[in-house]
Structure formats: C-alpha cells, structure tokens
Coordinates of C-alpha atoms and ligand atoms in Angstrom, one line a residue:
M1 CA 0.2 -0.5 -0.2
N2 CA 2.0 3.2 -1.5
K3 CA 0.0 5.8 0.6
I4 CA 1.2 9.3 -0.5
S5 CA -0.4 12.5 0.1
I6 CA -2.3 14.4 -2.1
C7 CA 0.2 16.9 -2.3
E8 CA 2.8 14.2 -3.7
A9 CA -0.2 12.8 -5.8
R10 CA -0.5 16.3 -7.5
Q11 CA 3.2 16.6 -8.7
A12 CA 4.2 15.2 -11.8
E13 CA 6.8 13.1 -10.4
A14 CA 4.2 10.7 -9.3
I15 CA 2.7 9.7 -12.7
G16 CA 2.9 6.1 -13.5
Q17 CA 2.9 5.5 -9.4
Q18 CA 0.3 3.0 -8.5
A19 CA -0.8 4.8 -5.2
T20 CA -3.4 5.1 -2.0
L21 CA -4.8 8.1 -1.3
Q22 CA -7.0 9.0 1.5
G23 CA -8.7 11.8 2.1
W24 CA -12.9 13.7 1.7
V25 CA -15.0 14.1 -1.4
R26 CA -15.5 17.7 -2.0
T27 CA -18.0 16.9 -5.3
R28 CA -18.6 14.2 -7.5
R29 CA -19.3 14.6 -10.7
D30 CA -20.8 11.8 -12.7
S31 CA -20.3 12.0 -16.7
K32 CA -22.7 10.4 -19.1
G33 CA -20.0 7.9 -20.8
G34 CA -20.6 5.6 -17.3
F35 CA -17.6 6.9 -14.7
S36 CA -17.9 9.2 -12.5
F37 CA -15.2 12.2 -11.2
L38 CA -15.0 12.4 -7.8
E39 CA -12.7 15.6 -5.9
L40 CA -10.7 14.6 -3.2
N41 CA -9.2 16.5 -0.4
D42 CA -6.5 15.7 2.3
G43 CA -5.3 18.8 3.7
T44 CA -2.0 18.3 2.5
C45 CA -2.5 21.5 0.2
L46 CA -5.1 23.8 -1.3
A47 CA -6.0 21.0 -4.4
N48 CA -8.1 18.6 -4.5
I49 CA -6.9 15.6 -6.8
Q50 CA -9.2 14.0 -9.2
V51 CA -9.7 10.4 -8.9
V52 CA -11.8 8.8 -12.4
A53 CA -14.0 5.6 -11.2
D54 CA -15.4 3.4 -14.4
A55 CA -18.5 2.3 -14.4
D56 CA -17.2 -1.4 -14.0
L57 CA -16.0 -0.6 -10.8
P58 CA -17.9 -3.4 -8.0
N59 CA -19.4 -0.8 -5.8
Y60 CA -20.4 1.9 -8.5
E61 CA -23.9 1.7 -8.4
S62 CA -24.2 0.9 -4.7
E63 CA -21.4 3.2 -3.3
I64 CA -20.0 5.1 -5.2
K65 CA -22.6 6.5 -7.6
R66 CA -24.2 8.3 -3.6
L67 CA -20.7 10.2 -3.0
T68 CA -21.3 13.3 -1.4
A69 CA -19.4 16.6 0.3
G70 CA -18.0 14.9 3.4
C71 CA -17.9 11.3 2.5
S72 CA -14.3 9.9 4.1
V73 CA -12.8 7.2 1.4
T74 CA -9.2 5.4 0.6
V75 CA -9.1 4.7 -3.3
R76 CA -6.5 2.8 -5.1
G77 CA -5.6 3.1 -8.6
E78 CA -2.4 4.5 -10.5
M79 CA -1.1 8.0 -10.7
K80 CA -1.7 9.2 -14.7
A81 CA -1.7 12.2 -16.1
S82 CA -4.9 14.7 -16.4
G83 CA -5.9 16.1 -19.8
G84 CA -7.8 18.6 -17.3
K85 CA -7.4 22.3 -16.6
G86 CA -5.1 23.1 -13.4
Q87 CA -3.8 19.8 -12.5
A88 CA -0.8 17.2 -14.1
T89 CA -2.3 14.5 -12.4
E90 CA -4.8 12.3 -12.0
M91 CA -5.5 8.8 -10.1
Q92 CA -8.0 6.3 -12.4
A93 CA -9.3 4.2 -9.5
A94 CA -9.0 0.5 -9.0
E95 CA -11.1 0.5 -5.7
V96 CA -13.5 2.8 -3.4
T97 CA -13.4 1.8 -0.2
V98 CA -16.0 4.2 2.1
H99 CA -15.2 5.0 5.8
G100 CA -17.7 7.6 6.1
W101 CA -21.5 9.2 4.5
S102 CA -22.2 12.5 5.2
D103 CA -25.9 13.0 5.1
P104 CA -25.8 16.1 1.7
D105 CA -29.4 17.4 3.3
E106 CA -27.4 17.8 7.0
Y107 CA -23.6 18.2 6.0
P108 CA -23.2 22.1 6.0
L109 CA -20.3 22.6 3.7
Q110 CA -21.7 21.8 0.7
K111 CA -20.9 23.7 -2.2
K112 CA -22.4 27.0 -1.1
R113 CA -19.8 29.6 0.0
H114 CA -20.3 30.2 3.4
S115 CA -19.3 33.8 5.6
M116 CA -16.4 34.0 7.6
E117 CA -18.6 34.5 10.5
K118 CA -21.2 31.4 10.0
L119 CA -17.8 29.4 9.7
R120 CA -17.0 30.3 13.2
E121 CA -20.9 28.3 14.4
W122 CA -19.0 25.4 12.6
A123 CA -15.9 25.7 14.3
H124 CA -15.2 21.8 14.0
L125 CA -15.8 21.7 10.6
R126 CA -14.5 24.8 9.2
P127 CA -11.2 23.6 9.0
R128 CA -11.8 21.3 6.3
T129 CA -13.1 24.9 3.9
N130 CA -10.6 25.6 1.6
T131 CA -9.6 29.1 3.8
M132 CA -9.1 26.9 7.2
G133 CA -6.8 24.8 5.5
A134 CA -4.7 27.2 4.0
V135 CA -5.0 29.7 7.3
M136 CA -3.6 26.3 8.9
R137 CA -1.0 25.2 6.8
V138 CA 0.2 28.6 6.6
R139 CA 0.2 29.5 10.5
N140 CA 1.8 26.1 10.7
R141 CA 4.8 27.8 8.1
I142 CA 5.3 30.8 10.0
C143 CA 5.9 29.2 14.0
R144 CA 8.6 26.5 11.8
S145 CA 10.2 29.9 10.9
I146 CA 9.7 30.8 13.9
H147 CA 11.8 28.1 16.0
D148 CA 13.9 27.5 13.3
F149 CA 15.1 31.4 13.5
F150 CA 15.8 31.4 16.9
Q151 CA 17.8 28.0 17.4
E152 CA 19.5 29.2 14.2
E153 CA 20.9 32.2 16.1
G154 CA 21.5 30.2 19.0
F155 CA 18.9 31.2 21.4
L156 CA 17.5 28.5 23.8
Y157 CA 14.0 27.6 24.0
V158 CA 12.7 28.1 27.7
H159 CA 8.9 26.9 28.9
T160 CA 7.8 29.2 30.7
P161 CA 4.5 28.6 33.4
I162 CA 1.4 29.4 32.0
I163 CA 0.2 29.9 35.6
T164 CA 1.3 33.4 38.0
A165 CA 1.0 35.2 40.7
S166 CA 2.4 38.3 38.9
D167 CA 1.0 40.7 36.2
C168 CA 3.4 41.6 33.7
E169 CA 2.2 44.5 31.4
G170 CA 0.7 45.8 35.1
A171 CA -3.0 46.5 33.5
G172 CA -5.2 44.5 35.5
E173 CA -6.4 42.3 32.5
M174 CA -5.8 39.0 33.7
F175 CA -8.2 35.7 34.6
R176 CA -8.2 34.3 37.7
V177 CA -6.7 30.7 38.1
T178 CA -8.7 29.3 41.3
T179 CA -10.6 26.1 43.0
L180 CA -12.1 28.2 45.2
D181 CA -15.7 27.6 45.2
P182 CA -16.8 31.1 43.8
A183 CA -20.9 30.1 46.0
N184 CA -18.8 29.4 49.2
I185 CA -15.4 32.0 49.1
P186 CA -14.2 31.7 52.5
L187 CA -12.9 34.9 54.1
D188 CA -10.2 35.7 57.1
A189 CA -10.5 38.3 59.8
K190 CA -10.5 41.5 58.2
G191 CA -13.8 39.8 55.7
Q192 CA -11.1 40.1 52.6
V193 CA -10.7 37.0 50.5
D194 CA -8.8 34.0 52.4
Y195 CA -5.9 33.1 49.9
K196 CA -4.3 31.0 52.2
Q197 CA -7.4 28.4 52.0
D198 CA -7.0 28.7 47.7
F199 CA -4.5 26.5 45.8
F200 CA -1.2 28.7 45.3
D201 CA -2.1 30.4 48.5
R202 CA -1.9 33.9 46.7
P203 CA -4.0 35.1 43.8
S204 CA -3.1 33.8 40.8
Y205 CA -3.6 34.0 37.4
L206 CA -3.1 33.1 33.9
T207 CA -0.1 34.6 31.8
V208 CA -0.6 38.1 30.2
S209 CA 3.3 37.4 29.1
G210 CA 6.5 35.7 30.0
Q211 CA 8.4 37.8 30.0
L212 CA 9.6 38.4 33.4
E213 CA 10.4 34.9 33.9
G214 CA 12.4 34.9 30.3
E215 CA 14.6 37.5 31.9
I216 CA 15.3 35.4 34.6
Y217 CA 16.8 33.0 32.2
A218 CA 18.4 35.5 30.0
T219 CA 20.5 36.5 32.6
A220 CA 21.6 33.1 33.5
L221 CA 21.6 31.9 29.8
G222 CA 22.0 34.7 27.3
K223 CA 19.6 34.3 24.4
V224 CA 16.3 32.3 25.0
Y225 CA 12.7 32.4 23.9
T226 CA 9.4 31.2 25.4
F227 CA 7.0 30.8 22.6
G228 CA 2.8 29.9 23.9
P229 CA 0.0 30.7 25.0
T230 CA -1.1 33.9 26.4
F231 CA -4.4 35.2 27.6
R232 CA -5.9 38.6 28.6
A233 CA -9.2 39.2 29.9
E234 CA -9.6 42.9 28.0
N235 CA -13.6 43.2 27.0
S236 CA -12.7 44.1 23.6
N237 CA -14.8 42.5 21.1
T238 CA -11.9 44.1 18.2
S239 CA -10.8 42.1 15.3
R240 CA -7.4 42.1 16.4
H241 CA -8.0 40.7 19.8
L242 CA -8.5 37.5 21.6
A243 CA -8.6 36.3 25.1
E244 CA -6.7 34.0 24.5
F245 CA -3.5 34.1 21.8
W246 CA 0.1 32.9 21.2
M247 CA 2.9 34.9 21.4
V248 CA 6.7 34.7 20.5
E249 CA 9.4 36.2 23.2
P250 CA 12.7 36.4 22.7
E251 CA 14.8 38.1 25.9
I252 CA 18.6 38.6 25.2
A253 CA 21.1 39.6 27.7
F254 CA 23.1 42.4 27.1
Y255 CA 21.2 43.8 24.1
D256 CA 20.2 47.1 23.9
L257 CA 17.1 49.2 22.4
E258 CA 19.2 49.6 18.7
D259 CA 19.9 45.2 19.0
N260 CA 16.6 44.6 19.6
M261 CA 15.3 46.1 16.3
G262 CA 17.4 45.4 14.3
L263 CA 16.3 41.5 15.4
A264 CA 13.1 41.7 14.9
E265 CA 13.7 43.0 11.9
R266 CA 15.4 40.2 11.0
F267 CA 12.9 37.7 12.4
L268 CA 10.4 39.2 10.4
K269 CA 12.2 39.9 7.4
R270 CA 12.7 36.2 7.5
I271 CA 9.1 34.9 8.3
A272 CA 7.9 36.9 5.5
T273 CA 10.4 35.0 2.5
E274 CA 10.0 31.7 4.1
V275 CA 6.1 31.9 3.6
L276 CA 6.5 32.9 0.3
A277 CA 8.6 30.5 -0.6
N278 CA 7.0 28.2 1.2
C279 CA 3.6 28.4 1.2
E280 CA 2.8 29.5 -2.6
E281 CA -0.4 28.2 -4.1
D282 CA -2.1 29.1 -0.7
I283 CA -1.0 32.6 -0.7
E284 CA -2.4 32.4 -4.5
F285 CA -5.7 31.7 -2.7
F286 CA -5.2 34.8 -0.6
Q287 CA -4.2 37.1 -2.9
K288 CA -7.1 36.0 -5.2
R289 CA -9.9 35.2 -2.3
I290 CA -9.7 36.9 0.2
D291 CA -6.9 40.1 -0.1
D292 CA -5.1 41.6 -3.5
Q293 CA -2.8 43.3 -1.0
V294 CA -1.3 40.3 0.4
L295 CA 1.8 39.9 -1.8
E296 CA 2.7 43.2 -1.7
T297 CA 2.6 43.2 1.7
L298 CA 4.7 39.7 1.9
Q299 CA 7.7 41.3 -0.5
T300 CA 7.9 44.7 1.3
I301 CA 8.1 43.0 5.1
A302 CA 10.7 40.7 3.0
E303 CA 12.5 43.5 1.0
K304 CA 12.1 46.6 2.3
P305 CA 14.0 48.3 5.5
F306 CA 11.9 49.3 7.6
H307 CA 11.7 53.0 8.8
R308 CA 12.3 53.9 12.8
I309 CA 11.3 56.8 13.9
S310 CA 10.6 58.1 17.7
Y311 CA 7.3 58.4 19.1
T312 CA 7.7 62.3 19.4
E313 CA 8.4 62.3 15.5
A314 CA 5.9 60.5 15.2
I315 CA 3.8 62.6 16.5
E316 CA 5.1 65.7 14.8
R317 CA 4.9 63.7 11.1
L318 CA 1.0 62.9 12.3
E319 CA 0.6 66.8 13.8
K320 CA 1.9 68.2 10.5
S321 CA -0.1 66.0 7.6
G322 CA -3.0 67.4 8.0
A323 CA -5.2 64.4 8.2
K324 CA -8.5 64.4 9.3
F325 CA -8.0 62.1 12.4
E326 CA -11.3 60.4 14.8
F327 CA -8.5 60.5 18.2
P328 CA -7.3 63.7 18.1
I329 CA -3.4 63.3 18.2
A330 CA -1.1 64.6 21.2
W331 CA 2.4 63.6 22.4
G332 CA 1.9 61.3 25.7
T333 CA -1.6 59.7 24.3
D334 CA -0.9 56.5 22.8
L335 CA -1.2 56.1 19.0
Q336 CA -4.7 54.9 17.8
A337 CA -5.1 51.8 15.1
E338 CA -6.1 54.8 12.3
H339 CA -2.5 56.5 13.4
E340 CA -0.5 53.6 13.4
R341 CA -2.2 53.2 9.8
Y342 CA -1.2 56.6 8.7
L343 CA 2.4 56.1 9.5
T344 CA 2.7 53.4 8.3
E345 CA 0.9 52.9 5.0
K346 CA 0.4 56.9 4.5
L347 CA 4.2 58.2 5.3
F348 CA 6.3 55.6 4.5
G349 CA 4.7 52.4 2.3
T350 CA 6.8 50.1 4.6
P351 CA 6.9 49.0 7.9
I352 CA 8.4 51.3 11.1
I353 CA 9.6 51.2 14.6
L354 CA 8.3 53.4 16.7
Y355 CA 11.0 53.4 19.7
D356 CA 11.1 55.7 22.8
Y357 CA 7.3 56.8 23.9
P358 CA 6.6 58.9 26.9
D359 CA 7.0 56.4 30.2
A360 CA 3.0 56.9 31.5
I361 CA 1.5 54.9 28.9
K362 CA 4.1 51.8 28.7
P363 CA 4.9 49.4 31.9
F364 CA 7.2 49.4 34.7
Y365 CA 9.5 47.6 33.2
M366 CA 11.0 49.5 30.0
K367 CA 14.4 51.3 30.8
C368 CA 13.8 54.9 31.3
N369 CA 15.8 57.4 28.8
E370 CA 18.0 60.5 30.3
D371 CA 15.3 63.1 29.1
G372 CA 12.8 62.1 32.1
K373 CA 9.7 61.5 30.4
T374 CA 10.6 58.5 27.6
V375 CA 11.2 55.1 28.0
R376 CA 13.1 52.5 25.7
A377 CA 10.4 50.5 24.4
M378 CA 9.8 49.8 20.9
D379 CA 6.7 49.1 19.2
V380 CA 6.9 47.1 15.2
L381 CA 3.9 48.2 12.7
L382 CA 2.7 46.7 9.1
P383 CA 1.0 48.3 7.0
R384 CA -2.5 47.1 6.9
V385 CA -2.2 45.4 10.4
G386 CA -1.0 48.4 13.4
E387 CA 1.1 46.8 16.0
I388 CA 2.3 43.6 15.6
I389 CA 5.6 43.9 17.8
G390 CA 6.0 45.9 21.2
G391 CA 8.9 45.0 22.7
S392 CA 11.7 47.6 25.1
Q393 CA 15.4 47.5 26.3
R394 CA 14.5 46.4 30.1
E395 CA 15.4 48.6 33.3
D396 CA 18.2 47.2 34.7
R397 CA 19.6 49.8 37.4
L398 CA 17.2 48.9 41.3
D399 CA 17.0 52.1 42.4
V400 CA 15.1 53.3 39.0
L401 CA 13.8 50.2 38.4
E402 CA 11.3 50.5 42.4
T403 CA 10.3 54.0 41.7
R404 CA 9.0 53.3 38.9
M405 CA 7.0 50.3 39.9
K406 CA 5.7 52.7 42.8
E407 CA 4.8 55.2 40.3
Q408 CA 2.7 52.7 38.7
G409 CA 0.8 51.5 42.1
I410 CA 3.1 47.9 41.7
C411 CA 4.5 46.2 45.3
P412 CA 8.8 46.3 44.7
E413 CA 8.4 43.2 47.7
D414 CA 5.5 40.8 45.3
Y415 CA 8.1 41.4 42.9
W416 CA 11.3 40.7 44.7
W417 CA 12.8 38.4 42.6
Y418 CA 12.7 40.4 39.9
L419 CA 14.5 43.2 41.7
D420 CA 17.0 40.6 42.5
L421 CA 17.9 40.3 39.1
R422 CA 19.1 43.8 39.0
R423 CA 21.0 42.9 42.4
F424 CA 22.8 40.3 41.7
G425 CA 25.1 41.0 37.9
T426 CA 22.7 43.3 36.6
V427 CA 23.1 43.3 32.8
P428 CA 21.5 45.6 29.8
H429 CA 18.9 43.5 28.2
A430 CA 16.3 43.8 25.8
G431 CA 13.3 41.4 24.6
F432 CA 9.9 42.2 22.7
G433 CA 7.0 39.8 21.9
L434 CA 5.3 39.1 18.5
G435 CA 1.9 37.8 18.4
L436 CA 0.5 35.4 16.4
E437 CA -2.0 35.5 15.3
R438 CA -2.0 39.1 14.0
M439 CA 1.3 37.6 12.0
V440 CA -0.9 35.1 10.8
Q441 CA -3.6 38.1 10.0
A442 CA -0.8 39.8 8.0
V443 CA 0.4 37.0 5.8
T444 CA -3.2 35.7 5.3
G445 CA -4.9 39.8 4.3
I446 CA -7.6 38.2 6.7
T447 CA -9.8 40.7 8.6
N448 CA -11.0 39.5 11.6
I449 CA -8.2 37.6 13.9
R450 CA -11.1 34.8 15.1
D451 CA -10.8 33.2 11.6
V452 CA -6.9 33.0 11.8
I453 CA -7.2 30.7 15.3
P454 CA -8.4 27.4 15.6
F455 CA -10.8 28.1 18.2
P456 CA -10.9 32.0 19.2
R457 CA -11.5 32.7 22.7
T458 CA -13.1 36.0 23.0
P459 CA -15.5 37.6 25.1
G460 CA -18.8 35.4 25.6
N461 CA -17.1 32.0 23.1
A462 CA -15.3 29.5 25.0
E463 CA -17.6 26.3 23.5
F464 CA -15.3 24.2 21.6
Ligands
4AD501 O1 2.8 45.4 23.2 P1 2.5 43.6 24.0 O2 1.4 43.9 25.6 O3 3.2 43.2 24.5 C1 3.7 42.0 25.9 O4 2.8 41.7 26.6 C2 5.5 42.2 26.7 N1 5.4 41.7 27.7 C3 6.0 41.7 25.2 C4 7.9 41.2 25.4 O5 8.7 42.5 25.6 N2 8.2 40.4 25.7 O6 2.0 41.9 23.6 C5 2.9 41.7 22.4 C6 2.1 41.7 21.0 C7 1.2 42.6 20.4 O7 2.2 43.6 19.8 C8 0.3 42.0 19.8 O8 0.9 41.8 18.2 C9 -0.1 40.8 20.3 O9 1.2 40.3 21.3 N3 -0.9 40.8 21.2 C10 -2.4 40.5 20.8 N4 -2.7 39.9 20.3 C11 -4.1 39.1 20.1 N5 -4.7 39.4 21.0 C12 -4.8 40.1 22.1 N6 -5.4 40.7 22.7 C13 -3.1 41.0 22.4 N7 -2.3 41.9 23.0 C14 -1.4 41.9 22.2
MG502 MG1 2.4 46.7 23.1

C-alpha cells in the first residue's frame, strides 16, 4: 500500500505510480460515458485531486454513485497524466473504499460559500474549508520559521509558566485561576478573601506574557525565547484582539534597544521570506480570494528596510500631515490604529519601528531615558495590521526600577525575585513579543483575528 498525500499525488513525478490516497470527497460528478469524477481533498494542500472511477468497479452503483461532499474514502489506483485544466495528474481508481457517509441534507459544507462569521459557528467543520486549510498551513509554516530562526541564532527555547502570580503588563487584565468554590468563598478575619485556603496560597492568574520569567533565564543563559499561549481578559471585541493568543518572546542579555530593533526586523523578514517561498499556492489563494494586497505586503516585509522613528517624531509628522483623524493626536497619548495605519501606509509605505514612548503609557519594566519622560520602548507596525510587536530595553538599575514600580502602584516586595536580577550581576538586556495571530493576519490578509486561530476565545465565546 503506497500511501501518498494528495500534495505528493499532484506532482508530475507521481505519474505511473500505484498509490493509495485517503481523504474527504469535495464533489462528485457523473459523466454520461458511464464513469464518475471525484474531487478529493486531504488537507495537505489547497488543491483537490481528481479521481476517475469507472462504472465497472464492483461498488459503483451501490456506493460510488452515492458519494457526496464530506464522505471519507480510501482510493487505490494508478496515477496518470491528466488532460484536465489546472492539474498535472489524476488517479484512475481500481478500488474505492467508503469509510464514512455524510448526509447531504445535513452536512453544512456544501457547494454554497459561507461567510466567515457563519463558519465560526462550525469551528469543528471549518478546517475542511479551503480558507481555514490555507490559514492553518501558513500558520504552521510561520511557527516553523519562528523556531528555525531562533534556533539558528543560538537561542534556547524556555518554557515559561502559564499560571503565575505576577502581572507583567501591569494592566490588570488577567484571568483568575482558583479552586475556591464561587458559592462559598472563605473570608479572613478582615472580611477579605482568604487566599491561604486557595490552591496556590495566593491570588493566581493565567499569564499575560512570559517576559518576566524570560528575563530570569536570559540573565543566566544569554539568549532565550518563549513561545506559548497568553491570556488577556480585556473586554475588547475587535478584529485584532483575542482573550487567548500565542506570543513568541525573545529575551537577550547584553542587548540594547538598537540590537533589539535589528533582531525584530531580521525575524519578520525571515518569516515573510519563508512564507513566500513555501506557501505559494496558499498565498495565491489569499491574493485572489481574500485580499489582493497580500503578496505586496509580504514582499514589503521581506525586502524593504523598516523605517525607525521616535514616538515624538511620529507625533510631529502626524500633526503636520493635515490628515483628519477621529482621535486627536497629542504627545503623551497612545497611538490609535488609524494613526498607526497612516504612518505605515501613507507616510512611509513600509513597516516602521516606533521607539522612545512616553513613560506614562508603558509598563514599569521599560528602561527610562535621560530626558525623564520617555522609555526605551519599541513597537513594530505593519501596513494594514498596525502593531505586531511590542518590546523594549529593560530597566536594569535597581533604584530606578523600584521608583517606576511605585509610580505605577506595583508593590516592589511582590517582585523581589525580579529585583534580585538587578541586585546580582545586573546587565543591559532587551526583548520583545510578537503576536502570532496578528502575524498570520498580516500574511494572509484575513481581516478578523478569530479566523486565524483554530478555536478563538473572545468575550462570550469558549464553547469548543
Ligand atoms: O505589546 P504587548 O502587550 O507586549 C508584551 O506583552 C511584552 N511583555 C512583550 C515582551 O516584551 N516580551 O504584546 C505583544 C504583542 C502585541 O504587539 C500584539 O501583536 C500581541 O502581542 N497581542 C495580542 N494579540 C492578540 N490579542 C490580544 N489581546 C493581544 N494583545 C497583544
Ligand atoms: Mg503593545
């Protein structure tokens, strides 16, 4: 049994082979000449393979002619050159085995095209659509490039915890982890929740970022990265936010902000280059069906140098631009998506790295500049997607860090271990976080972030 994938079967080299193909029927077409065409897909590539099943097959009338979309089959036969358009090969079936039927009156993925919103209701079936299949193959390729890039650069993959007691971003948008019974919360003498009776003896949460733990390992092992799920309980129903998303976070000892920017740019260029080189068919599909700017975006990331400008300069450029914005621009406020897009799309036409943000809008751990009002932060912005990376050089001076924590209402004693890194052999260091789903959005052109992750978690949505 020479089992081959449909991706392999579609190559001209397969012609002449006896092979076994397995997958799901997309369509069946019966010809007047007494045979049927089956379009088969197994998820290994976007395209289907055409199977020719002759009427003299023993189960032709009883089974093959009853096959409909969604049925699962094994087909054995010979790979032949195809006369059909858009395909080099087809299979002449010698045997068709049906594994599972799929009632055409009930199976939702019939010929009709469904909206992305509708498909979200069938999270268990949507991976069988062309769009989700292509998204998942591209997502996989990005993950592979992420690991390859860091491994080749000598980074160590560190697994930081999912459950933690610390709030890295200081934004208080954390999901609580507890085994206390919500109907019967134990209280202490002061009438406060008695966390001593909880599983971890303290308030605990799902992590919003692996950075703080990443810093611990970077200041021992040099170059590390963590890559895992992160959680944010921000109640924002936007096309760019998930409650559960994947983040890759490199952290590097003896790095300053310049080094950090260089790493981020090389990293994104590597991903874009490899998606272009390895996902040709899927990208072509996105270009045709989803967004005709996808190729250009990828090429821009891969080839054009990223512009680097300070936050202050960006504000000046936006003020001078004369463009009308819904949100007013003022030094000291966070940039809105419309400002980010104006900068990347209208002013520069390339990805940009914004740096040196006002300290008041950034977390406690970022290194303070001499000017007393900005920190060594950096955000990488992509055309049409906006912020894709957030990072910084870290504050490595104990006293400054403690002051910043107090300013932001964070109790230094709770972070004694983090401060120890500054007490014992402190070093300049830096890192950043890339949101995986935003990257998948950027390279596929998919507008809603819920459609680039298998099972999106958003306010009100966690059924399956
Ligand atoms: O800018 P953020 O919040 O940075 C951090 O968490 C740092 N601790 C990272 C670091 O320096 N190690 O998040 C980083 C990136 C964002 O640029 C964005 O791409 C993504 O994570 N992100 C989200 N993606 C989907 N849904 C959300 N709710 C996201 N929040 C952030
Ligand atoms: Mg950010």
